[in-house]
Amino acid sequence: MSQAADLPAEAPSARVLVDFDRVDLAYDDTGGNAIEDVSLTIREGEFVAVVGPSGCGKSTFMKLVSGLRPPSEGTVIVDGREVSGPIKIVGMAFQAPTLLPWRTAMDNLMLPLEIVEPYRSNLKQNRAEYEARARGLLKTVGLEGNEDKFPWQLSGGMQQRASICRALIHEPKLLLLDEPFGALDAFTREELWCVLRDLWMEKRFTVILVTHDLREATFLADTVYVMSRRPGRILVRKSIELPRPRDLEITYEERFTDIVLELREHIGRIRKA
Amino acid sequence: MATKKPTNDAWAPWAFFIAILIVWQGVCTGFAVSEFIFPSPIAIVKSLIEFAGPIADHAWQTFWTTLAGFGIGVVVGLLLGFIIGSSRFMYNALYPLMIGFNSIPKAAFVPILVVWFGIGTVPAILTAFLISFFPIVVNVATGLATLEPELEDVLRALGAKRIDVLLKVGLPRSLPYFFASLKVSITLAFVGSVVSETVAANKGIGYLMMSAGSSMRMGLVFAGLIVISAMAMVMYVAFAALEKRMTGWATRGMDSRQ
């Protein structure tokens, strides 16, 4: 069922960035595994989406990649090194924008630079340069002119845009998105799909997107992984071979809906089982 | 709309205050209530003027002992709040003890403090401290402990240390809680110092009221009461203004939603 052919759709770089080898993660309280026997590789510049029923350990998967939790069994290799703690080359954004309410949009973007090296040490000297970068990033996502606004002065969609910018300001190799558009209305969500698509097309960082939305996964990703119910296993690996750049119109074409339906069937089977 | 209303209503508390004074005065003169039982506003003002010198003297004593106790309360409250709020273990270990301590009426400490430190200023300062630090601890600890886990993940994945998270996020986040608790604490501190003064002091408004009461000078007793409430109210307003200035971001969101 899963497509074994490893066809690099757009990003020809063959370098592996993330490598999971038979990874288990046991939760200490329940005894059961949150994630079981997960093996996968993600190439540099690849856009990966992980879908599955709720509570299937998708967020746990993110914690393993970012090094926030160590695996119980197996190995996680990111950027050539086995992960044993926070890997510092990731940017993260969640369903809640989690902006700091006492900082302006601009200062919120600067937060990762105050934490992560080498920016942390040279922030004082290069402040102007970094602020220009933040301004540029805000402009790309359509937040130009909102630099000095506080989060409560921005709409939900605008806050989420700023949150994604914050995840990208330190130019991470790996962007982790945990249902970032889940709380937005349908129109804003599709708008932000395009924002993310454009950002990715421009900068070609590696993305892991966790989502419930199969259309979102199909529209954005190179590869979609379907996870089973807890304990989470990878059931299907599906390469999305739609041409890029993709426009929203493609979501109404048959070849697109065929893929969504196929993914939907897998999820349906899991839910019945 | 939200900005217009308060300015229009600003006269209301004053009008009610004056109305109460008028009714009070009316009852006292109308029913010829004895000044030894319940003095009229005019009698109280007379006492205030007559004893202005001694009242100011005692008021100053109460004021600075209260502020000293409150100051210690702020420092201890911040430290304890920081410790309890920044570690789950310390939270679980200390919070129940704090609740237990807080359920003791602080006036019950005064006799002990008198045995240890003698009659006078020290028990008043310490009672003010004991009664005022608890709200600060609870508020600071709550502000720190209710950090969003997602935000912590964002920062920890970047290699942020615990102290980074506390300083960049936890502390600013708990400031609104902290400043809100200052308003409550300063008024409590006045309760502490005055209670201690009525029992064990030879100076301060509490002592003044006690001795005036025992010589049946009720006008002076009520004058003392008014001086305390005036001092506590001024401090409350001062801290409310400070809160608004320091942490306006925490409430401005609500203003804009109206």
XYZ file of C-alpha atoms in Angstrom:
531
model
C 0.000 0.000 0.000
C 2.710 2.468 0.956
C 4.751 3.868 -1.840
C 8.254 2.569 -1.451
C 9.645 4.663 -4.282
C 11.514 7.487 -2.652
C 10.935 10.112 -5.291
C 12.215 13.540 -4.333
C 9.367 15.610 -5.692
C 10.893 19.069 -5.573
C 13.916 19.109 -3.316
C 16.596 17.011 -4.951
C 18.940 17.178 -1.966
C 19.489 13.612 -0.840
C 20.992 14.442 2.549
C 19.026 12.898 5.380
C 18.170 15.374 8.136
C 15.997 13.274 10.426
C 16.414 9.539 10.855
C 14.212 7.458 13.178
C 15.319 3.857 13.677
C 12.761 1.597 15.408
C 11.852 4.215 17.966
C 9.594 3.509 20.966
C 8.567 6.002 23.581
C 7.023 4.643 26.770
C 5.078 6.954 29.023
C 6.177 6.392 32.595
C 2.719 6.754 34.129
C 0.581 4.401 32.012
C 3.203 1.816 31.137
C 2.039 1.596 27.512
C 3.908 3.024 24.575
C 2.927 6.395 23.161
C 4.874 5.635 20.001
C 6.001 2.234 18.820
C 8.457 0.983 16.238
C 8.654 4.185 14.239
C 11.253 4.181 11.487
C 11.424 6.942 8.929
C 13.840 9.276 7.215
C 13.269 12.873 6.281
C 15.471 14.501 3.688
C 16.784 18.022 4.024
C 14.289 20.456 2.552
C 11.456 17.935 2.589
C 7.966 18.963 3.649
C 6.500 16.176 5.742
C 2.993 15.971 7.164
C 1.955 13.559 9.901
C -1.745 12.758 10.118
C -3.702 10.403 12.327
C -6.629 10.110 14.705
C -6.472 12.272 17.812
C -4.327 10.980 20.635
C -2.151 8.931 18.301
C 1.117 10.355 19.526
C 1.694 12.954 16.821
C 2.733 15.547 19.368
C 4.949 12.974 21.068
C 6.635 12.481 17.737
C 7.438 16.205 17.709
C 8.940 16.018 21.180
C 11.203 13.203 20.034
C 12.407 15.123 17.000
C 13.115 18.294 18.968
C 14.925 16.402 21.706
C 12.493 17.442 24.418
C 12.017 13.747 25.229
C 14.516 10.945 24.752
C 13.262 7.714 23.092
C 12.841 4.624 25.268
C 14.063 2.334 22.493
C 15.773 2.926 19.179
C 17.660 5.949 17.974
C 16.739 9.378 16.685
C 19.382 11.024 14.540
C 18.939 14.655 13.556
C 21.470 16.528 11.468
C 24.001 13.711 11.734
C 23.959 13.438 15.509
C 22.036 11.216 17.859
C 19.533 13.299 19.771
C 20.091 13.359 23.518
C 18.759 16.814 24.451
C 17.272 19.948 22.881
C 18.789 20.182 19.402
C 18.571 23.973 19.021
C 18.160 23.875 15.234
C 14.384 23.761 15.366
C 11.664 26.354 15.299
C 8.277 25.425 16.720
C 4.756 26.746 16.390
C 1.569 25.379 17.911
C -2.183 25.706 17.630
C -2.049 28.512 20.217
C 0.163 31.367 19.010
C 1.756 31.672 22.503
C 3.005 35.198 21.859
C 4.117 37.134 24.922
C 1.429 39.749 25.601
C 3.875 42.301 27.030
C 5.995 42.347 23.895
C 5.226 43.892 20.528
C 5.132 41.665 17.446
C 8.706 42.751 16.733
C 9.979 41.973 20.220
C 8.164 38.648 20.171
C 10.087 37.727 17.045
C 13.353 38.662 18.720
C 12.767 36.252 21.629
C 14.478 33.176 20.079
C 17.490 35.334 19.265
C 17.808 36.168 22.952
C 18.021 32.454 23.720
C 19.817 30.564 20.991
C 23.512 30.833 20.134
C 25.263 32.434 18.291
C 22.620 35.187 18.205
C 22.436 35.411 21.964
C 26.034 36.608 22.280
C 26.058 39.026 19.369
C 22.516 40.357 19.663
C 23.702 43.719 20.985
C 26.097 44.439 18.112
C 23.851 43.098 15.353
C 20.498 44.243 16.654
C 19.782 46.463 13.634
C 20.546 43.621 11.230
C 18.302 41.183 13.101
C 15.492 43.694 13.345
C 15.721 44.174 9.596
C 15.473 40.420 9.197
C 12.415 40.305 11.465
C 10.833 43.139 9.502
C 11.485 41.261 6.269
C 9.938 38.105 7.666
C 6.851 39.958 8.868
C 6.528 41.499 5.431
C 6.627 38.080 3.742
C 3.691 36.883 5.819
C 1.730 40.091 5.227
C 2.222 41.698 8.625
C 4.000 44.794 7.353
C 3.162 47.824 9.479
C 2.179 45.708 12.489
C 5.678 45.484 13.970
C 4.894 47.629 16.986
C 1.468 46.233 17.745
C 0.847 44.059 20.773
C -0.599 40.568 20.301
C -4.020 41.605 21.589
C -4.194 44.178 18.828
C -3.798 41.465 16.186
C -6.441 39.025 14.917
C -6.053 35.280 15.504
C -4.725 34.731 11.995
C -2.247 37.577 12.353
C -1.039 36.220 15.688
C -0.475 32.832 14.081
C 1.506 34.446 11.280
C 3.687 36.184 13.859
C 4.085 32.891 15.717
C 5.353 31.192 12.548
C 7.747 34.090 11.973
C 9.044 33.642 15.512
C 9.688 29.981 14.726
C 11.748 31.006 11.683
C 13.670 34.065 12.863
C 16.800 32.143 13.853
C 16.806 30.371 10.461
C 16.282 26.867 11.840
C 16.999 23.880 9.665
C 13.866 22.198 10.892
C 10.432 23.745 11.374
C 8.039 21.814 13.618
C 4.382 22.756 13.326
C 1.833 21.168 15.657
C -1.629 21.836 14.197
C -0.725 25.472 13.648
C -3.916 26.309 11.753
C -6.325 24.227 13.836
C -7.964 27.151 15.607
C -8.473 29.363 12.554
C -11.519 29.767 10.354
C -11.492 28.021 6.979
C -10.628 31.074 4.872
C -7.820 32.269 7.116
C -6.501 28.719 7.230
C -6.238 28.464 3.446
C -4.620 31.877 3.351
C -1.994 30.710 5.805
C -1.399 27.509 3.840
C -0.275 29.768 1.020
C 1.849 31.867 3.378
C 3.598 28.747 4.607
C 3.941 27.394 1.062
C 5.591 30.629 -0.087
C 7.929 30.756 2.895
C 8.969 27.179 2.269
C 9.410 27.644 -1.471
C 11.657 30.615 -0.745
C 13.797 29.287 2.088
C 13.526 25.508 1.713
C 13.866 24.584 5.353
C 12.666 21.126 6.376
C 9.123 21.019 7.755
C 7.296 18.501 9.897
C 3.635 19.432 10.068
C 1.299 17.610 12.431
C -2.318 18.031 11.425
C -5.832 16.586 11.452
C -6.616 18.160 8.134
C -5.973 15.810 5.202
C -6.477 18.566 2.622
C -3.893 20.653 4.427
C -1.437 17.743 4.464
C -1.996 16.967 0.788
C -1.765 20.581 -0.332
C 1.454 21.367 1.511
C 3.494 18.219 1.916
C 5.911 16.166 -0.195
C 5.294 13.155 1.985
C 2.377 12.277 4.262
C 2.695 9.758 7.073
C -0.465 8.211 8.508
C -0.160 7.160 12.127
C -2.248 4.528 13.874
C -4.063 4.896 17.141
C -2.049 4.653 20.339
C 0.473 3.155 20.497
C 1.300 5.250 17.445
C 2.838 3.405 14.516
C 3.459 4.604 11.004
C 0.884 2.799 8.846
C 1.297 4.468 5.495
C 3.870 6.610 3.787
C 2.373 8.471 0.867
C 4.365 10.632 -1.534
C 2.338 13.520 -2.858
C 3.417 13.922 -6.431
C 1.463 16.979 -7.348
C 3.519 19.534 -9.275
C 4.773 22.641 -7.510
C 4.092 25.458 -7.146
C 0.629 24.392 -6.052
C -2.261 26.826 -6.036
C -5.433 26.563 -4.019
C -7.308 25.666 -7.212
C -5.546 22.327 -7.223
C -7.495 21.333 -4.118
C -10.607 21.063 -6.294
C -9.008 18.862 -8.949
C -9.653 15.156 -9.089
C -6.044 14.064 -8.664
C -5.977 16.070 -5.408
C -9.266 14.765 -4.038
C -8.238 11.211 -4.967
C -5.243 11.490 -2.654
C -7.347 13.005 0.132
C -9.888 10.190 -0.242
C -7.174 7.564 -0.142
C -5.766 9.052 3.072
C -9.275 9.330 4.461
C -9.806 5.615 3.882
C -6.717 4.761 5.921
C -7.894 6.926 8.792
C -11.373 5.414 8.569
C -9.939 1.917 8.787
C -7.972 2.879 11.908
C -11.026 4.344 13.552
C -13.098 1.234 12.898
C -10.401 -1.178 14.036
C -17.631 54.529 25.551
C -15.434 52.749 28.043
C -13.277 55.854 28.449
C -16.145 58.287 28.905
C -18.084 56.559 31.622
C -15.607 56.634 34.514
C -15.054 60.389 34.193
C -18.795 60.955 34.318
C -19.142 58.742 37.375
C -16.130 60.088 39.259
C -18.332 62.327 41.421
C -20.514 59.413 42.569
C -18.439 58.095 45.490
C -17.916 61.644 46.778
C -21.630 62.376 46.606
C -22.406 59.206 48.548
C -19.689 59.996 51.064
C -21.155 63.433 51.690
C -24.671 62.004 51.856
C -23.555 59.522 54.508
C -21.923 62.332 56.528
C -25.133 64.360 56.368
C -27.318 61.439 57.489
C -24.812 60.594 60.227
C -24.761 64.158 61.488
C -28.579 64.303 61.244
C -29.006 61.141 63.324
C -26.550 62.341 65.969
C -28.124 65.784 66.397
C -31.717 64.642 65.781
C -31.675 61.906 68.411
C -29.185 63.765 70.630
C -26.827 60.776 70.686
C -24.205 61.140 73.404
C -20.716 61.914 72.148
C -19.369 59.232 74.474
C -21.276 56.590 72.521
C -21.277 57.676 68.907
C -19.695 61.010 68.000
C -21.027 63.060 65.103
C -18.824 63.939 62.092
C -18.464 67.488 63.386
C -17.275 66.231 66.780
C -14.772 63.960 65.036
C -13.437 66.829 62.938
C -13.145 68.918 66.080
C -11.052 66.189 67.727
C -8.975 65.880 64.572
C -8.126 69.571 64.704
C -7.707 69.745 68.463
C -5.285 66.824 68.609
C -3.698 67.350 65.191
C -0.173 67.354 66.615
C -0.320 64.075 68.598
C -2.413 62.387 65.878
C 0.210 63.243 63.235
C 2.899 61.903 65.536
C 1.128 58.587 66.121
C 0.047 58.355 62.478
C 3.648 58.679 61.351
C 4.649 55.853 63.699
C 1.908 53.607 62.306
C 2.728 54.612 58.747
C 6.403 53.748 58.833
C 6.022 50.563 60.882
C 3.403 49.430 58.367
C 5.649 50.250 55.422
C 8.609 48.530 57.077
C 6.578 45.364 57.661
C 5.126 45.574 54.175
C 8.605 46.055 52.710
C 9.877 42.901 54.405
C 6.684 41.185 53.233
C 7.366 42.142 49.623
C 10.943 40.846 49.706
C 10.077 37.595 51.486
C 6.909 37.171 49.440
C 8.773 37.571 46.151
C 11.510 35.158 47.183
C 9.129 32.501 48.481
C 6.801 32.961 45.519
C 9.710 32.575 43.130
C 10.914 29.407 44.870
C 7.456 27.850 45.103
C 6.400 28.864 41.606
C 9.527 27.764 39.781
C 9.690 24.176 40.977
C 6.932 21.617 41.094
C 8.586 19.856 43.995
C 8.832 23.016 46.093
C 5.254 23.857 45.178
C 4.032 20.487 46.448
C 6.264 20.649 49.511
C 5.605 24.201 50.667
C 2.142 25.153 49.462
C 0.199 23.088 52.038
C 2.394 24.511 54.811
C 1.729 28.030 53.573
C -2.027 27.407 53.628
C -1.760 26.068 57.142
C 0.252 29.079 58.261
C -2.163 31.489 56.642
C -5.130 30.001 58.481
C -3.670 31.164 61.810
C -5.125 34.538 62.847
C -2.101 36.810 62.802
C -3.253 38.654 65.934
C -2.452 35.427 67.794
C 1.231 36.000 67.056
C 1.332 39.327 68.895
C 1.717 37.888 72.432
C 4.566 35.676 71.232
C 6.277 38.579 69.504
C 5.928 40.669 72.659
C 7.676 37.943 74.693
C 10.481 37.842 72.156
C 10.922 41.514 71.349
C 9.140 43.435 74.093
C 6.401 46.036 73.732
C 6.825 48.580 70.947
C 7.737 48.946 67.313
C 9.196 45.529 66.493
C 6.035 43.459 67.108
C 4.036 45.951 64.998
C 6.464 45.664 62.077
C 6.546 41.875 62.313
C 2.762 41.539 62.552
C 2.397 43.750 59.486
C 4.932 41.536 57.716
C 3.288 38.246 58.753
C -0.129 39.317 57.575
C 0.975 40.910 54.294
C 3.427 38.482 52.674
C 1.031 35.621 51.979
C -0.994 37.180 49.122
C 2.291 38.103 47.434
C 3.627 34.540 47.673
C 0.432 33.029 46.293
C 0.194 35.475 43.411
C 3.823 35.296 42.322
C 3.822 31.503 42.594
C 0.617 31.251 40.567
C 1.970 33.542 37.887
C 5.085 31.433 37.529
C 3.448 28.027 37.825
C 0.788 28.608 35.169
C 3.265 29.053 32.307
C 1.922 27.608 29.029
C 3.699 24.291 28.364
C 3.849 25.025 24.615
C 5.760 28.217 25.221
C 8.155 26.388 27.478
C 8.661 23.791 24.711
C 9.395 26.507 22.149
C 12.131 27.918 24.339
C 13.524 24.665 25.670
C 13.867 23.243 22.165
C 16.151 26.198 21.474
C 18.334 25.182 24.389
C 16.913 27.672 26.898
C 17.851 26.942 30.483
C 15.295 26.999 33.281
C 16.554 30.362 34.421
C 16.161 31.775 30.869
C 12.534 30.688 30.789
C 11.925 32.129 34.248
C 13.504 35.489 33.500
C 12.206 35.990 29.949
C 8.714 34.597 30.417
C 7.869 33.579 33.977
C 8.804 36.775 35.743
C 7.179 39.290 33.364
C 4.167 37.006 33.238
C 3.782 37.003 37.022
C 4.157 40.799 37.348
C 0.432 41.562 36.962
C -0.279 39.025 39.695
C 2.447 40.579 41.830
C 1.201 44.144 41.482
C -2.389 43.082 42.077
C -1.274 41.421 45.308
C 0.521 44.598 46.481
C -2.815 46.437 46.708
C -4.264 43.721 48.901
C -1.117 43.357 50.971
C -0.646 47.010 51.858
C -4.141 47.247 53.330
C -3.547 44.018 55.256
C -0.256 45.410 56.556
C -2.179 48.280 58.174
C -4.435 45.742 59.885
C -1.368 43.974 61.252
C 0.424 47.001 62.616
C -2.685 48.552 64.187
C -3.748 45.289 65.834
C -0.300 44.953 67.339
C -0.298 48.584 68.498
C -3.623 48.264 70.284
C -2.288 45.323 72.303
C 1.378 46.015 72.767
C 2.722 49.498 72.078
C 3.046 52.926 73.547
C 2.968 54.715 70.231
C 0.982 54.557 67.014
C -2.640 55.068 66.000
C -3.670 51.747 67.521
C -2.247 52.770 70.874
C -3.825 56.234 70.548
C -7.275 54.751 69.941
C -6.896 52.319 72.804
C -5.925 54.984 75.318
C -8.472 57.508 73.998
C -11.159 54.835 74.313
C -10.236 54.049 77.907
C -10.621 57.741 78.784
C -13.952 57.896 76.904
C -12.743 60.367 74.284
C -14.767 58.785 71.495
C -14.214 61.704 69.109
C -10.508 60.986 69.201
C -11.063 57.229 68.750
C -13.060 57.854 65.580
C -10.512 60.422 64.420
C -7.874 57.664 64.674
C -10.078 55.350 62.661
C -10.429 57.917 59.912
C -6.700 58.586 59.814
C -5.950 54.865 59.387
C -8.493 54.443 56.636
C -7.187 57.543 54.879
C -3.607 56.244 54.995
C -4.604 52.771 53.802
C -6.708 54.208 50.994
C -3.941 56.508 49.779
C -1.509 53.585 49.688
C -4.040 51.401 47.896
C -4.562 54.036 45.232
C -0.810 54.516 44.897
C -0.244 50.804 44.303
C -3.214 50.562 41.957
C -1.663 53.376 39.902
C 1.710 51.631 39.968
C 0.054 48.403 38.816
C -1.631 50.144 35.912
C 1.621 51.776 34.897
C 3.778 48.658 35.124
C 1.453 46.039 33.690
C -1.008 47.891 31.513
C -0.522 45.219 28.841
C -2.363 42.722 31.020
C -5.610 44.698 31.082
C -5.437 46.714 27.878
C -6.477 43.651 25.933
C -9.775 43.749 27.781
C -10.327 47.453 27.137
C -10.005 46.984 23.403
C -12.517 44.153 23.404
C -15.297 46.338 24.757
